[in-house]
């Protein structure tokens, strides 16, 4: 047998090799276009990197006068407070929306409507929502609370609805067969099945909300972000570094707490 | 049998007390937070009216504004693409030193963890503020900001993939006399390639969303247009920009889901 000419080729996802190379060429071409589009010429990058070293000298060491330190502390408290309140409001609003967005519990039109709302909430970055909220109701933490609540509802009801779709309908039917009213069916058939996931998701979202609340101040929605933007605008870079360190610290603490609590519920 | 006085209870008294205290503490913290922020000056019942008012001003969207959005929109897509590629290049070494089985020593391991943590805890918009100072305002600062933000995400998840590879294959390649580079190319890379492609596409999807706001701090993209429209109270133009962003995000998300389905 003439097996000498047979070679093995690794199978690819593409149907033919020509298509594969065409796709690769297309991708590379697109990146070149992107590079040209954003003005990423080597000279400019080199110049930026050159100024980076001297800039890092401006950023370090982090310093804050006692008054600035108090300001960081107060505004950080505001950020955390915003996250606390809007986690609760967001979750409370999410519960009915999640039930209406679960395919097995909700009639079709209601399902589509709530899914649409979830997609809209998830598509827009928190900063976009914040800037609109600030224009609508004015500067301050209230705009921040509305922003984070809105983002929480999209995230939370999506994941909760997916959990609701995965529940064991057998126990729901059993409760219903025992003569329970629709409300009782939800309370005793559905709710006990999702409580552990619910707790885990709440803490996870709280963690994300702390992160979000530290930045939306950049567009005027309360919290530490406003201090950061002011410091940047005044070229007070050592103060900027101090604020950034405070943000990183708070984010890490929130992440740690959230991880510990979620492990207990799993 | 006198079983009447037995009652089944889910929790004993101590755990019930614990739960009660936990709920109480949470309630106090939330109420305390509300008090702390001192926002009672704005009456909460006016919020729905304000938002309803805003929505009526946004309708109908200003379709004629589309011509001014197309350019910045393409710029946004470029920023996301370039940022993702940059992140991919930067995250490969980070992932290698942040994975327990490929990191040379303890010091490099902790360096990898540090890079991942810092990159992840600083938001894109803050990275953008920083790189606008470095490169001047414009999309280049945005692309670099996106890259630096994504390094942590890709480095962390890719590192976890590398930790799960079959090390027997790596040793086989080494036993055949391969150099360290060759070991990476033929021992490690083929095993993480599907994850690498999947994660990059997933991150690109996130980066499209993130790059829509870079314009607020002067780092290019459609955010510039949105910011301008909002500041001019041109609510119908704002609605148009929002619709376009929604469209792009939905298309990106389905494209990303489809491609990730292919590699999985």
XYZ file of C-alpha atoms in Angstrom:
530
model
C 0.000 0.000 0.000
C 1.183 3.444 -0.831
C 0.896 4.954 2.611
C 3.997 7.053 2.163
C 2.127 10.016 0.788
C -0.541 10.163 3.444
C -0.193 12.961 5.909
C -2.283 13.843 8.912
C -3.758 17.265 9.250
C -5.243 18.710 12.360
C -8.977 19.212 11.922
C -10.142 22.816 12.229
C -13.487 24.441 12.851
C -13.403 25.796 9.323
C -14.667 23.707 6.453
C -11.700 24.406 4.167
C -8.172 25.669 4.657
C -8.734 28.555 2.243
C -11.628 29.778 4.372
C -9.461 29.528 7.456
C -6.706 31.681 5.976
C -9.252 34.124 4.603
C -10.783 34.525 8.061
C -7.348 34.994 9.636
C -6.370 37.554 7.003
C -9.654 39.343 7.574
C -9.061 39.513 11.307
C -5.490 40.782 10.927
C -6.632 43.316 8.351
C -9.290 44.555 10.739
C -6.756 45.027 13.522
C -4.487 47.002 11.209
C -7.440 49.207 10.321
C -8.152 49.596 14.046
C -4.574 50.587 14.738
C -4.726 53.185 12.019
C -8.173 54.305 13.195
C -7.142 55.093 16.754
C -3.873 56.684 15.672
C -1.608 54.098 17.281
C 1.572 54.983 15.410
C 4.810 53.741 17.021
C 6.215 57.251 17.468
C 3.276 58.366 19.540
C 3.345 55.230 21.675
C 7.068 55.616 22.253
C 6.573 59.247 23.213
C 3.803 58.258 25.632
C 5.899 55.546 27.213
C 8.770 58.010 27.507
C 6.635 60.461 29.440
C 5.254 57.565 31.492
C 8.398 57.265 33.607
C 8.435 60.937 34.524
C 4.680 60.785 35.156
C 5.061 57.882 37.550
C 7.334 60.186 39.553
C 4.416 62.626 39.792
C 2.062 59.886 40.978
C 4.347 58.505 43.691
C 4.504 58.568 46.624
C 0.782 58.763 47.434
C 0.080 61.692 49.726
C -2.969 63.233 51.302
C -3.155 66.095 53.768
C -5.300 65.361 56.869
C -8.173 67.308 55.289
C -7.865 65.315 52.077
C -7.748 62.072 54.037
C -10.991 63.011 55.817
C -12.514 63.851 52.443
C -11.523 60.446 51.048
C -13.007 58.751 54.106
C -16.305 60.639 53.948
C -16.798 60.159 50.225
C -15.843 56.505 50.466
C -18.502 56.062 53.154
C -20.949 57.678 50.760
C -19.964 55.183 48.052
C -20.438 52.228 50.381
C -23.757 53.639 51.641
C -24.983 54.044 48.049
C -24.033 50.438 47.318
C -25.818 49.187 50.461
C -29.094 50.991 49.799
C -29.207 50.250 46.096
C -28.393 46.572 46.554
C -31.522 46.292 48.711
C -33.758 48.382 46.442
C -32.402 46.593 43.373
C -33.051 43.134 44.775
C -36.548 44.035 45.988
C -37.433 45.322 42.507
C -35.777 42.304 40.861
C -37.919 39.676 42.548
C -41.204 40.367 40.716
C -39.325 41.023 37.464
C -37.446 37.732 37.783
C -40.688 35.798 38.307
C -42.203 37.520 35.286
C -39.084 36.807 33.208
C -39.003 33.070 33.977
C -40.370 31.116 31.033
C -42.020 28.394 33.128
C -43.876 30.723 35.481
C -44.892 33.632 33.299
C -47.234 34.149 30.313
C -45.484 34.786 26.980
C -46.086 38.555 26.500
C -45.050 39.333 30.067
C -41.984 37.153 29.608
C -40.917 39.005 26.445
C -41.505 42.415 28.046
C -39.384 41.650 31.096
C -36.614 40.020 29.056
C -36.491 43.185 26.978
C -36.137 45.319 30.081
C -33.325 43.068 31.348
C -31.454 43.368 28.037
C -31.708 47.157 28.123
C -30.431 47.335 31.686
C -27.501 45.065 30.871
C -26.553 46.765 27.608
C -25.781 50.183 29.074
C -22.735 50.843 31.174
C -23.393 52.211 34.665
C -21.734 55.505 33.694
C -24.239 56.058 30.883
C -27.160 55.455 33.228
C -25.514 57.698 35.833
C -25.046 60.616 33.475
C -28.701 60.478 32.461
C -29.858 60.098 36.075
C -27.761 63.110 37.069
C -29.322 65.244 34.339
C -32.799 64.037 35.278
C -32.753 64.495 39.051
C -29.591 66.433 39.863
C -26.148 65.759 41.311
C -25.624 63.606 44.384
C -26.052 60.131 45.781
C -29.725 59.818 44.806
C -28.738 59.666 41.125
C -26.160 57.055 42.095
C -28.750 54.962 43.910
C -31.059 55.055 40.888
C -28.177 54.057 38.596
C -26.985 51.125 40.672
C -30.544 49.970 41.343
C -31.246 49.948 37.606
C -28.075 47.970 36.852
C -28.772 45.563 39.733
C -32.261 44.793 38.450
C -30.912 43.752 35.033
C -28.218 41.487 36.450
C -30.151 40.041 39.340
C -33.416 39.294 37.596
C -31.619 37.659 34.669
C -29.728 35.206 36.862
C -32.657 34.670 39.237
C -34.984 34.024 36.296
C -32.539 31.427 34.960
C -32.541 29.705 38.361
C -36.327 29.810 38.423
C -36.396 28.140 35.009
C -34.240 25.322 36.395
C -36.390 24.505 39.432
C -38.033 21.133 39.967
C -41.616 21.664 38.825
C -42.570 18.401 40.579
C -42.503 19.956 44.018
C -44.411 22.968 42.690
C -47.097 20.619 41.340
C -47.177 18.774 44.661
C -47.840 21.986 46.561
C -50.493 22.977 44.054
C -52.122 19.523 44.288
C -52.382 19.944 48.056
C -54.795 22.790 47.326
C -52.506 25.802 47.689
C -53.428 29.183 46.247
C -51.084 30.677 43.570
C -49.357 32.796 46.234
C -48.913 29.777 48.497
C -47.583 27.784 45.555
C -44.880 30.415 45.020
C -44.088 30.652 48.732
C -43.839 26.932 49.470
C -43.138 25.380 46.075
C -40.770 27.844 44.372
C -39.106 30.034 46.997
C -37.439 27.292 49.108
C -35.729 25.940 45.988
C -33.989 29.201 45.114
C -33.116 30.621 48.559
C -29.447 29.473 48.607
C -28.727 30.818 45.117
C -30.609 33.991 45.989
C -28.359 34.659 48.973
C -25.229 33.932 46.933
C -26.308 36.202 44.084
C -27.214 39.036 46.467
C -23.763 39.084 48.016
C -22.115 38.833 44.592
C -24.115 41.786 43.316
C -23.355 43.756 46.479
C -19.661 43.250 45.692
C -20.146 44.531 42.121
C -22.213 47.466 43.418
C -19.393 48.576 45.714
C -17.097 48.671 42.670
C -19.635 50.590 40.608
C -20.346 53.099 43.359
C -16.681 54.102 43.479
C -16.671 55.330 39.867
C -20.037 56.860 39.012
C -19.066 59.978 40.941
C -16.969 60.834 37.871
C -20.161 62.014 36.185
C -21.561 63.562 39.368
C -23.597 60.735 40.872
C -22.104 60.796 44.366
C -19.321 58.872 46.039
C -15.535 58.882 45.828
C -15.442 59.186 42.015
C -16.086 62.932 42.179
C -13.031 63.441 44.399
C -10.942 61.414 41.963
C -11.995 63.469 38.945
C -11.367 66.761 40.783
C -7.907 65.606 41.816
C -7.126 64.621 38.203
C -8.350 67.970 36.920
C -6.131 69.825 39.393
C -3.089 67.714 38.398
C -2.809 66.678 42.047
C -1.473 63.256 41.062
C -0.114 62.147 44.446
C -3.569 62.710 45.917
C -4.974 60.694 42.967
C -2.761 57.764 43.933
C -3.963 57.982 47.534
C -7.593 57.878 46.356
C -6.844 54.952 44.034
C -5.248 53.010 46.881
C -8.352 53.636 48.998
C -10.589 52.378 46.158
C -8.476 49.256 45.593
C -8.528 48.521 49.335
C -12.316 48.833 49.612
C -12.861 46.749 46.474
C -10.584 44.001 47.797
C -12.333 43.938 51.191
C -15.740 43.700 49.484
C -14.463 40.943 47.209
C -13.102 39.002 50.180
C -16.327 39.312 52.203
C -18.390 38.310 49.180
C -16.192 35.255 48.472
C -16.382 34.042 52.091
C -20.165 34.427 52.301
C -20.757 32.760 48.931
C -18.613 29.790 49.934
C -20.826 29.272 52.998
C -23.924 29.078 50.809
C -22.537 26.607 48.279
C -48.150 7.375 71.808
C -47.886 10.937 72.965
C -46.136 12.441 69.970
C -48.316 15.531 70.037
C -45.805 17.741 71.808
C -43.054 17.031 69.275
C -42.651 19.756 66.750
C -40.260 19.813 63.870
C -38.217 22.974 63.604
C -35.784 23.875 60.898
C -33.359 25.777 63.125
C -32.514 25.488 66.784
C -32.729 28.487 69.083
C -29.106 29.582 68.672
C -29.222 29.618 64.892
C -32.556 31.398 64.931
C -31.043 34.071 67.153
C -28.051 34.297 64.828
C -30.270 34.778 61.805
C -32.342 37.389 63.607
C -29.227 39.353 64.574
C -27.874 39.152 61.016
C -31.121 40.503 59.538
C -31.244 43.226 62.197
C -27.659 44.313 61.483
C -28.335 44.398 57.745
C -31.477 46.502 58.278
C -29.644 48.926 60.564
C -26.775 49.275 58.064
C -29.146 50.009 55.181
C -31.250 52.498 57.153
C -28.093 54.076 58.535
C -26.725 54.398 54.993
C -29.881 56.155 53.845
C -29.680 58.570 56.777
C -25.961 59.152 56.198
C -26.415 60.237 52.605
C -28.849 62.917 53.723
C -30.946 62.920 50.568
C -34.300 63.602 52.200
C -34.242 67.071 50.581
C -35.269 65.508 47.282
C -38.640 63.902 47.767
C -38.505 60.260 46.637
C -42.043 60.378 45.249
C -40.936 62.855 42.560
C -38.494 60.354 41.033
C -41.009 58.447 38.859
C -42.379 61.768 37.570
C -38.912 63.061 36.677
C -38.037 59.864 34.857
C -41.375 59.808 33.023
C -40.756 63.404 31.990
C -37.327 62.457 30.649
C -38.699 59.554 28.634
C -41.346 61.737 26.972
C -38.633 64.215 25.991
C -36.567 61.418 24.458
C -39.373 60.312 22.182
C -39.151 60.199 19.201
C -35.413 59.534 18.673
C -33.688 61.979 16.343
C -32.949 59.767 13.333
C -31.104 62.558 11.495
C -28.414 62.417 14.206
C -27.319 58.982 12.941
C -24.888 60.512 10.432
C -22.922 62.060 13.283
C -22.840 58.813 15.257
C -21.385 56.462 12.629
C -17.811 57.772 12.847
C -17.530 57.645 16.646
C -19.245 54.262 16.640
C -16.591 52.774 14.337
C -13.971 54.354 16.571
C -15.546 52.602 19.574
C -15.356 49.245 17.784
C -11.694 49.908 16.908
C -10.882 50.782 20.512
C -12.474 47.565 21.767
C -10.712 45.406 19.142
C -7.286 46.947 19.664
C -7.693 46.932 23.442
C -8.537 43.231 23.376
C -5.500 42.369 21.223
C -3.247 44.433 23.449
C -4.666 42.709 26.523
C -4.137 39.314 24.927
C -0.476 40.017 24.225
C 0.119 41.435 27.708
C -1.865 38.749 29.532
C 0.019 35.725 28.157
C 3.136 36.283 30.307
C 0.942 37.367 33.230
C -1.101 34.159 32.996
C 2.065 32.055 32.802
C 3.529 33.547 35.973
C 0.173 33.614 37.785
C -0.367 29.863 37.275
C 1.075 27.703 40.027
C 2.483 25.049 37.691
C 4.270 27.299 35.171
C 5.532 30.128 37.383
C 9.318 30.032 37.912
C 9.285 30.833 41.652
C 7.185 32.209 44.503
C 8.172 35.822 43.838
C 6.984 35.740 40.217
C 3.795 33.972 41.320
C 2.908 36.794 43.707
C 3.902 39.384 41.104
C 1.418 37.747 38.723
C -1.300 37.796 41.379
C -0.554 41.455 42.121
C -0.840 42.481 38.450
C -4.131 40.607 38.140
C -5.570 42.195 41.293
C -4.568 45.767 40.504
C -5.807 45.537 36.918
C -9.153 44.131 38.014
C -9.897 46.488 40.869
C -9.286 49.656 38.875
C -12.220 50.414 36.586
C -11.793 51.071 32.847
C -12.805 54.700 33.255
C -10.062 55.247 35.866
C -7.473 53.597 33.612
C -8.749 55.929 30.883
C -8.276 58.996 33.108
C -4.700 57.892 33.679
C -3.855 57.169 30.044
C -5.408 60.413 28.866
C -2.717 62.050 31.000
C -0.049 59.831 29.386
C -1.064 59.841 25.712
C -3.260 62.931 25.547
C -6.978 62.725 24.859
C -8.132 60.547 21.986
C -8.892 56.925 21.150
C -5.308 55.701 21.687
C -5.644 56.386 25.429
C -8.948 54.516 25.369
C -7.482 51.450 23.661
C -4.575 51.275 26.116
C -6.993 51.720 29.051
C -9.144 48.846 27.756
C -6.027 46.702 27.387
C -4.832 47.377 30.943
C -8.260 46.709 32.397
C -8.594 43.401 30.487
C -5.164 42.038 31.471
C -6.402 41.115 34.936
C -9.468 39.312 33.645
C -7.626 37.370 30.935
C -4.578 36.732 33.125
C -6.706 35.343 35.954
C -8.947 33.073 33.893
C -6.189 31.956 31.524
C -3.964 31.251 34.532
C -6.679 29.010 35.950
C -6.868 27.163 32.626
C -3.099 26.674 32.613
C -3.265 25.251 36.145
C -5.648 22.568 34.893
C -3.588 21.327 31.928
C -2.227 17.800 31.690
C 1.404 18.210 32.762
C 2.378 14.811 31.341
C 2.294 16.286 27.850
C 4.528 19.144 28.904
C 7.052 16.688 30.355
C 6.928 14.578 27.196
C 7.847 17.611 25.109
C 10.620 18.528 27.550
C 11.964 14.943 27.513
C 12.329 15.164 23.735
C 14.793 18.032 24.291
C 12.646 21.096 23.643
C 13.699 24.588 24.691
C 11.456 26.515 27.166
C 9.878 28.433 24.262
C 9.179 25.215 22.417
C 7.696 23.681 25.565
C 5.265 26.608 25.779
C 4.439 26.443 22.075
C 3.914 22.688 21.816
C 3.175 21.592 25.386
C 1.107 24.357 26.972
C -0.415 26.431 24.180
C -2.337 23.668 22.342
C -4.021 22.664 25.592
C -5.275 26.161 26.428
C -5.993 27.330 22.889
C -9.784 26.782 22.959
C -10.025 28.595 26.308
C -7.754 31.346 24.976
C -9.998 31.980 21.974
C -13.205 31.722 23.996
C -12.023 34.060 26.743
C -10.686 36.636 24.275
C -14.017 36.791 22.471
C -15.876 37.040 25.762
C -13.624 39.880 26.871
C -14.023 41.614 23.507
C -17.773 41.544 24.084
C -17.316 43.192 27.511
C -14.841 45.673 26.021
C -17.379 46.883 23.455
C -19.692 47.798 26.356
C -16.881 49.416 28.314
C -15.582 51.438 25.393
C -18.936 53.198 24.970
C -18.221 55.344 28.057
C -14.570 56.220 27.453
C -15.597 59.461 25.755
C -16.772 60.921 29.071
C -13.166 61.378 30.160
C -11.841 62.260 26.704
C -10.661 58.834 25.563
C -12.605 58.671 22.300
C -15.493 56.645 20.968
C -19.237 57.145 20.936
C -19.199 58.378 24.541
C -18.005 61.773 23.261
C -21.151 62.130 21.166
C -23.375 60.944 24.001
C -21.742 63.323 26.472
C -22.192 66.241 24.096
C -25.863 65.431 23.474
C -26.584 65.024 27.190
C -24.885 68.304 28.055
C -26.908 70.086 25.371
C -30.107 68.518 26.788
C -30.722 67.194 23.249
C -32.732 64.304 24.593
C -33.906 63.053 21.213
C -30.294 62.768 20.035
C -29.446 61.030 23.303
C -32.201 58.504 22.622
C -30.739 57.876 19.151
C -27.230 57.294 20.545
C -28.639 54.958 23.189
C -30.529 52.973 20.547
C -27.369 52.625 18.458
C -25.364 51.454 21.493
C -28.110 48.967 22.365
C -28.025 47.629 18.798
C -24.248 47.239 18.757
C -24.199 45.555 22.162
C -26.917 43.087 21.190
C -25.147 42.235 17.906
C -21.805 41.849 19.727
C -23.343 39.628 22.350
C -24.907 37.249 19.844
C -21.720 37.193 17.731
C -19.686 36.419 20.842
C -22.089 33.689 21.979
C -22.084 32.112 18.485
C -18.277 32.111 18.151
C -17.769 30.783 21.665
C -20.188 27.993 20.783
C -17.937 27.102 17.829
C -14.712 26.778 19.827
C -16.214 24.986 22.807
